[in-house]
mmCIF file of C-alpha atoms in Angstrom:
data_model
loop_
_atom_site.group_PDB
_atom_site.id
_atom_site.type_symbol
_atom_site.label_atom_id
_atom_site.label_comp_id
_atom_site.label_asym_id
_atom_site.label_seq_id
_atom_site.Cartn_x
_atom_site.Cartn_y
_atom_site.Cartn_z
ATOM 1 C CA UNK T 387 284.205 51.714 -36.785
ATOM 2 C CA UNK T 388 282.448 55.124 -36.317
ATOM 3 C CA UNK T 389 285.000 57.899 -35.296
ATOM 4 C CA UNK T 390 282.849 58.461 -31.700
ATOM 5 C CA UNK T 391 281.035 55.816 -30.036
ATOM 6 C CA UNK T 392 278.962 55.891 -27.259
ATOM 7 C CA UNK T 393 276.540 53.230 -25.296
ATOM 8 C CA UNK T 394 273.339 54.105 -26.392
ATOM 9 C CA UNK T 395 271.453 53.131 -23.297
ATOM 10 C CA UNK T 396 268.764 53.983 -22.807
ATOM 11 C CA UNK T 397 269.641 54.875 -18.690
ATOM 12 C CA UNK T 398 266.481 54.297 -16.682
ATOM 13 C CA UNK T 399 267.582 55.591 -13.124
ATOM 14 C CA UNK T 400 265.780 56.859 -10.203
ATOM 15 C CA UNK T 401 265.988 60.360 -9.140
ATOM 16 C CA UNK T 402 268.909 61.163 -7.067
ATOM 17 C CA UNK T 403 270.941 58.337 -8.590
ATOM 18 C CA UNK T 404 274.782 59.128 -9.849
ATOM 19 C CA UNK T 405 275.288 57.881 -13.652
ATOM 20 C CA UNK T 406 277.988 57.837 -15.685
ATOM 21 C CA UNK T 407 278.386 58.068 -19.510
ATOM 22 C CA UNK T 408 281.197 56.876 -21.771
ATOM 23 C CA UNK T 409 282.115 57.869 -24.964
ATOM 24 C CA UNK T 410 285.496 56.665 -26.915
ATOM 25 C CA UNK T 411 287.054 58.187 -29.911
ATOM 26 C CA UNK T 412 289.443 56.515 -32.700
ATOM 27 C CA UNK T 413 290.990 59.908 -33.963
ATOM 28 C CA UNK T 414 293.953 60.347 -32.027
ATOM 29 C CA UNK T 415 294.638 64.080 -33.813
ATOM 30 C CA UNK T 416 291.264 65.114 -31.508
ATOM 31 C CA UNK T 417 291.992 68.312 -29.940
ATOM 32 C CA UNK T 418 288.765 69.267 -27.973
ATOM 33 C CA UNK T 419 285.739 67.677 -26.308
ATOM 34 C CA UNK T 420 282.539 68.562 -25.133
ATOM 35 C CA UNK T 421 278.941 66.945 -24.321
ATOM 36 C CA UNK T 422 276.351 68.336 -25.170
ATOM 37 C CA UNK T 423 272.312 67.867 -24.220
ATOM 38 C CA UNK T 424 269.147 67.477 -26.372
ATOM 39 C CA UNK T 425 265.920 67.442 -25.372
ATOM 40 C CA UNK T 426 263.587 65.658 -27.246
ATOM 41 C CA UNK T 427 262.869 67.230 -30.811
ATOM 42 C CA UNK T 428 264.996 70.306 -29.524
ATOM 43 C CA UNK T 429 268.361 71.313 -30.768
ATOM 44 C CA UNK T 430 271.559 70.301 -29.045
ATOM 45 C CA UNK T 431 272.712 72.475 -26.564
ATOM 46 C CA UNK T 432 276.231 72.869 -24.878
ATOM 47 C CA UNK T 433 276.542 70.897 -21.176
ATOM 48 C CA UNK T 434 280.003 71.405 -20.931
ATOM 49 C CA UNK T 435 283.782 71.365 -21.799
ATOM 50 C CA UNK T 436 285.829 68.350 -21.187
ATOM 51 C CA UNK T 437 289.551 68.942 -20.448
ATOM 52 C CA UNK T 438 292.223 66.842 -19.820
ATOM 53 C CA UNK T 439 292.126 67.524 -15.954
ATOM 54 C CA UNK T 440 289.179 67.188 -15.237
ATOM 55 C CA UNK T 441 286.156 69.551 -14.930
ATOM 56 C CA UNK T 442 282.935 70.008 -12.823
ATOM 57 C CA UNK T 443 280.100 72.113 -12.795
ATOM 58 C CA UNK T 444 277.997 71.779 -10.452
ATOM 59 C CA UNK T 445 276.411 67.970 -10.341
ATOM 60 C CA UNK T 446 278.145 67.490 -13.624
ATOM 61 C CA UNK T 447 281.914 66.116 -14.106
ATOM 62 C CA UNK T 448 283.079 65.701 -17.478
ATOM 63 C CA UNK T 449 286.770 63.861 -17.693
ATOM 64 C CA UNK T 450 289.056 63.238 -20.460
ATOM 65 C CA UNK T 451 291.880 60.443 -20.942
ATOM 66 C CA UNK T 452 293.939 61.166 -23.591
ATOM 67 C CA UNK T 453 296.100 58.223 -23.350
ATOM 68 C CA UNK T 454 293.047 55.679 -23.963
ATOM 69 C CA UNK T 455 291.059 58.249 -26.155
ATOM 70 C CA UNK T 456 287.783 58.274 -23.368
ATOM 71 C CA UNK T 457 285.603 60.752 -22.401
ATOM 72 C CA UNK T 458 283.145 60.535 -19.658
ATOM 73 C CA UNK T 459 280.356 62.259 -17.849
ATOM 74 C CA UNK T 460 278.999 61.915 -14.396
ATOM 75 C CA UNK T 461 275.392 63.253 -12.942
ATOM 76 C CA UNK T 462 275.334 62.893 -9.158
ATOM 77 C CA UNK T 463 272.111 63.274 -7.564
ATOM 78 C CA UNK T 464 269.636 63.155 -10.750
ATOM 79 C CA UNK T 465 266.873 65.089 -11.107
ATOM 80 C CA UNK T 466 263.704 64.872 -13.447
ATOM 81 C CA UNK T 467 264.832 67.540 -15.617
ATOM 82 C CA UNK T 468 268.543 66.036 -16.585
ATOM 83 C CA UNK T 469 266.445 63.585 -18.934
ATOM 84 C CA UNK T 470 267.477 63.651 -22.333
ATOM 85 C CA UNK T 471 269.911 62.707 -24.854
ATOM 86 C CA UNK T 472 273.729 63.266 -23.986
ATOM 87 C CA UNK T 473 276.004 63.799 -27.401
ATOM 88 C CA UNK T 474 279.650 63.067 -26.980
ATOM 89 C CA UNK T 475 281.182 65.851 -29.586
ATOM 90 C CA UNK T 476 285.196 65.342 -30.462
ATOM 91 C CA UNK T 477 286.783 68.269 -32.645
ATOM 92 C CA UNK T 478 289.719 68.530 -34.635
ATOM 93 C CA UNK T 479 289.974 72.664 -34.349
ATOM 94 C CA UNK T 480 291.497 73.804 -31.226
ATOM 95 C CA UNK T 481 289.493 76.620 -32.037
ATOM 96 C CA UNK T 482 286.046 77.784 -33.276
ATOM 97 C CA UNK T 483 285.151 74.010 -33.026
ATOM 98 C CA UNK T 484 286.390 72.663 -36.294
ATOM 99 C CA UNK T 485 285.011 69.743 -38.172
ATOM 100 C CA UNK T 486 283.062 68.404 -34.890
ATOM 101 C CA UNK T 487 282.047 65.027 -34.883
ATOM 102 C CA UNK T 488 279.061 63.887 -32.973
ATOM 103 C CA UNK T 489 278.432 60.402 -31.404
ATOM 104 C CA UNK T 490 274.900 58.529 -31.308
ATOM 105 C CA UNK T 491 273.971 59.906 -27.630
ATOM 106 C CA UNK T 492 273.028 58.390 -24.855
ATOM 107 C CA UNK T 493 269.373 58.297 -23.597
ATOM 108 C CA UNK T 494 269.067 59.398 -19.784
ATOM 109 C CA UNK T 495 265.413 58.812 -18.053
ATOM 110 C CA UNK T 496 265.216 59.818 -14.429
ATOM 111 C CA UNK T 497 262.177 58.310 -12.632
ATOM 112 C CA UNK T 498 260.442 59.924 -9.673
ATOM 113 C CA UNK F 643 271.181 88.075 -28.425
ATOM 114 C CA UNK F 644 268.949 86.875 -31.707
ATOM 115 C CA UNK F 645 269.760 83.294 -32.010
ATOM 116 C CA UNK F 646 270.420 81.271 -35.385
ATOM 117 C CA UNK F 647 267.226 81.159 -37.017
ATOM 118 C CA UNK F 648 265.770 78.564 -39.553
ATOM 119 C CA UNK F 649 263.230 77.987 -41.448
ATOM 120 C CA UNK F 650 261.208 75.930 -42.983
ATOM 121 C CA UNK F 651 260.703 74.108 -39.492
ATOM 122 C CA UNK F 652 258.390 71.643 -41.176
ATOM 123 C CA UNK F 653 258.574 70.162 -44.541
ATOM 124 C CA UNK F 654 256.552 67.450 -46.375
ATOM 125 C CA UNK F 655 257.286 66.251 -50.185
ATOM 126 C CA UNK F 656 257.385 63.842 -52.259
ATOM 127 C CA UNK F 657 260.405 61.631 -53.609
ATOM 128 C CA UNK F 658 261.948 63.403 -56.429
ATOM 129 C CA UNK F 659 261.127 66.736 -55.571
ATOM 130 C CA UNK F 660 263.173 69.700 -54.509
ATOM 131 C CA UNK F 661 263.519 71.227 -51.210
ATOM 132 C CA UNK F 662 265.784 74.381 -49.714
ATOM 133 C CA UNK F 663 266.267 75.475 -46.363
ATOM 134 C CA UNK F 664 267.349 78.349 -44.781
ATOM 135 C CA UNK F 665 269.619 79.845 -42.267
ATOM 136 C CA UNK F 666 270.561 83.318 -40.709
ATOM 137 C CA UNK F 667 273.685 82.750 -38.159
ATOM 138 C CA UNK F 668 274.350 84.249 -34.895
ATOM 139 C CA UNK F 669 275.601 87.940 -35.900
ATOM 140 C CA UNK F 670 279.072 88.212 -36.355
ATOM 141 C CA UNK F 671 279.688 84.404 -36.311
ATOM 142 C CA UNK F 672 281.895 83.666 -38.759
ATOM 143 C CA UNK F 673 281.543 79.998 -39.110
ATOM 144 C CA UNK F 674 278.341 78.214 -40.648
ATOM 145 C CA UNK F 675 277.320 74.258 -40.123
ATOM 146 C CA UNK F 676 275.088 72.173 -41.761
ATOM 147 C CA UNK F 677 274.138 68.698 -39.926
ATOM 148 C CA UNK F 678 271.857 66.233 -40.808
ATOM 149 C CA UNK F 679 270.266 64.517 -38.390
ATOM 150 C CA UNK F 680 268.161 61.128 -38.559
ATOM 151 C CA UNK F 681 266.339 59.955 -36.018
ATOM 152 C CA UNK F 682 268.023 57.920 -33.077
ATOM 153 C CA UNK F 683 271.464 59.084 -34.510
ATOM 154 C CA UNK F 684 273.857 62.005 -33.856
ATOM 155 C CA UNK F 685 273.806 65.232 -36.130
ATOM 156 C CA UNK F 686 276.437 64.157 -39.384
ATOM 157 C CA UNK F 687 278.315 67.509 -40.658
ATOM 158 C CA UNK F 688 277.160 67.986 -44.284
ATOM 159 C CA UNK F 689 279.036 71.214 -44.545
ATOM 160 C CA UNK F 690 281.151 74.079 -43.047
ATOM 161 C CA UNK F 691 281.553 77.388 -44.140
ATOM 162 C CA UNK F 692 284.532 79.633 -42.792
ATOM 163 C CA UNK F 693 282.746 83.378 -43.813
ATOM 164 C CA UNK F 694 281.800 82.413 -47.126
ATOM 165 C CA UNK F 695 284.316 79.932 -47.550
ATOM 166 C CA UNK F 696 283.781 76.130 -47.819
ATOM 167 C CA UNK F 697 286.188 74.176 -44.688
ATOM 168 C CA UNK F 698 284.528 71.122 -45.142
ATOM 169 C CA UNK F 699 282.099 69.320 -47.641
ATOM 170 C CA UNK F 700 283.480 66.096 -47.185
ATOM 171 C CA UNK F 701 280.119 64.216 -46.684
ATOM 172 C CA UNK F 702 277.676 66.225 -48.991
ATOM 173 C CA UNK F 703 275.863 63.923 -51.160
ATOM 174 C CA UNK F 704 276.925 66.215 -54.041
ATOM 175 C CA UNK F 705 274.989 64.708 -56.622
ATOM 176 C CA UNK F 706 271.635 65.824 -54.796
ATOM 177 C CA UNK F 707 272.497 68.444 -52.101
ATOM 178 C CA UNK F 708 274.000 72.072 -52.903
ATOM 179 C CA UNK F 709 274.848 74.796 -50.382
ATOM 180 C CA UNK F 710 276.018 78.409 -50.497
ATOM 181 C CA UNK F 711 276.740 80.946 -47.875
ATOM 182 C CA UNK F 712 276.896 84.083 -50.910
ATOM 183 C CA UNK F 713 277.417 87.043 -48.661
ATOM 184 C CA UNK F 714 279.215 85.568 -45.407
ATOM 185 C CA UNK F 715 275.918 86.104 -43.762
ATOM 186 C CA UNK F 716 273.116 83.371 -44.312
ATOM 187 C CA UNK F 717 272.866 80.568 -45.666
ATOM 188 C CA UNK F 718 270.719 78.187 -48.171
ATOM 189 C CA UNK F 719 271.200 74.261 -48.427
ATOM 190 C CA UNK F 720 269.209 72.607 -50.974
ATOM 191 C CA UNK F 721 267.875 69.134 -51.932
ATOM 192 C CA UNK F 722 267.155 67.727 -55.795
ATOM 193 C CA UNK F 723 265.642 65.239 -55.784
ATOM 194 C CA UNK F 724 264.835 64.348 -52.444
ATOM 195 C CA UNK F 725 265.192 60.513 -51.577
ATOM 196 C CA UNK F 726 263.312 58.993 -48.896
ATOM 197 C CA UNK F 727 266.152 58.700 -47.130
ATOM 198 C CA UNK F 728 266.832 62.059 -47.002
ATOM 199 C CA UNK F 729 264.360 62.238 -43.750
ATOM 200 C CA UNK F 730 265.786 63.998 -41.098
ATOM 201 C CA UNK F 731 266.136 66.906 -39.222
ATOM 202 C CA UNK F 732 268.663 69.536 -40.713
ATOM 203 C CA UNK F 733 270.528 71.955 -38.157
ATOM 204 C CA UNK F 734 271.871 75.000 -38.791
ATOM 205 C CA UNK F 735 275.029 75.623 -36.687
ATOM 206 C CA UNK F 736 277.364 79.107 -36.302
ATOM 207 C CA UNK F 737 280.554 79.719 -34.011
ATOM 208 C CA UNK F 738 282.743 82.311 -33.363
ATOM 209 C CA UNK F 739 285.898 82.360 -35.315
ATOM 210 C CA UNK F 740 287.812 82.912 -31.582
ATOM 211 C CA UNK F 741 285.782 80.717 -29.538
ATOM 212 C CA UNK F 742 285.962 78.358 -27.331
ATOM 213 C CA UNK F 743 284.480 75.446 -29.636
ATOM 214 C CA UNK F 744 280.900 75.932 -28.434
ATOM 215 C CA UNK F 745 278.303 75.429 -31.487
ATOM 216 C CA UNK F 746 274.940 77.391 -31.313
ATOM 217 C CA UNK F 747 272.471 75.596 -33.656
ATOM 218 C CA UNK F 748 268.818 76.551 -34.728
ATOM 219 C CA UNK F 749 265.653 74.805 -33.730
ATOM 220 C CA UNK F 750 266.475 72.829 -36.887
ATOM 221 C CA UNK F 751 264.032 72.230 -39.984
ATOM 222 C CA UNK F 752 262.214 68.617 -40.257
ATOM 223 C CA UNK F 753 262.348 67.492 -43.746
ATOM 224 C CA UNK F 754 260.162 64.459 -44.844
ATOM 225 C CA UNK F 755 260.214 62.704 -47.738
ATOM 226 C CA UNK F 756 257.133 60.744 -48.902
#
């Protein structure tokens, strides 16, 4: 079983659609949490923080359950630009984001 | 702010051969990654440097792939011999010893192996 898993989609939604992503994790030592972006044939990129109550920037909401080891993302009102891949990243570090592990990503494409 | 800068971005060989790659880090980021990343997959940590330290080399196919971080500064990870599995993009990665978990990476370097 890989240490973070993630659907792999790909999302085909139209713009100004909410979607949600999952991503679970099997090391229960995981200390921190993030999602990142990536464009296509770009580098990842940080999209935000997930902590354990919750956080939300702007369209985005990232939200973390400890208890069944799932992280999740929501995009309310989609636009063109938010396609891409979305990387579910667990860390063992508290700090300096030690010994990350990334999942497979998730594929978003919002239509017009 | 100069970001973390790679290069080769693009390179071709054959099976067998040898490749290195290079990377200069964010200034004054302690921390150094390595990922490899193959196509329709996540970046895989190869290696982490903590100044010029090794954290983590867990994964590194040590038979073919070497890495050193000499001065605490940049960094050089190298390939002999290249399989043709070995395809991928490679990313550079630094981070701040003190912060808050976020990774900067390079534009990466595309390595493929004929």
């Amino acid at each position: 079983r890989k240490e973070v898993e993630q659907d792999p989609g790909p999302f085909n939604v139209p713009e100004g659609a909410t979607v949600a992503f999952n991503c679970t994790y099997s090391n229960s030592a995981s200390q921190s949490f993030f999602w990142y972006r990536q464009d296509c044939r770009k580098e990842p990129k940080l999209l935000m923080s997930v902590y354990s109550s919750g956080n939300e920037d702007g369209r985005f909401t990232a939200q973390l359950n400890r208890a069944s080891q799932y992280i999740s993302l929501l995009i309310r009102d989609s636009k063109l630009s938010d396609s891409a891949t979305y990387l579910c990243v667990v860390a063992r570090g508290r700090t300096n984001a030690g010994k990350s592990t990334f999942g497979d990503g998730t594929t978003l494409t919002v239509k017009p | 702010e100069a970001g973390v800068a790679q290069s080769p971005r693009y390179k071709i060989i054959e099976k067998r051969q040898s490749v290195a790659f290079w990377c200069n880090p964010i200034s004054g980021h302690a921390t150094l990654y390595w990922y490899q990343q193959i196509l329709g997959q996540g970046p895989k940590l190869l290696i982490q440097f903590q100044n010029n330290g090794v954290v983590d080399d867990s994964q590194l196919p040590k038979d073919r792939f070497s890495a050193e971080r000499l001065k605490g500064v940049d960094s050089t990870l190298k390939i002999q011999p290249a399989k043709l599995e070995d395809s991928a993009v490679y990313l550079c990665a630094s981070s701040s010893f003190a912060g808050a978990g976020e990774l900067f990476f390079g534009e990466g370097s595309r390595l493929t192996v004929l």
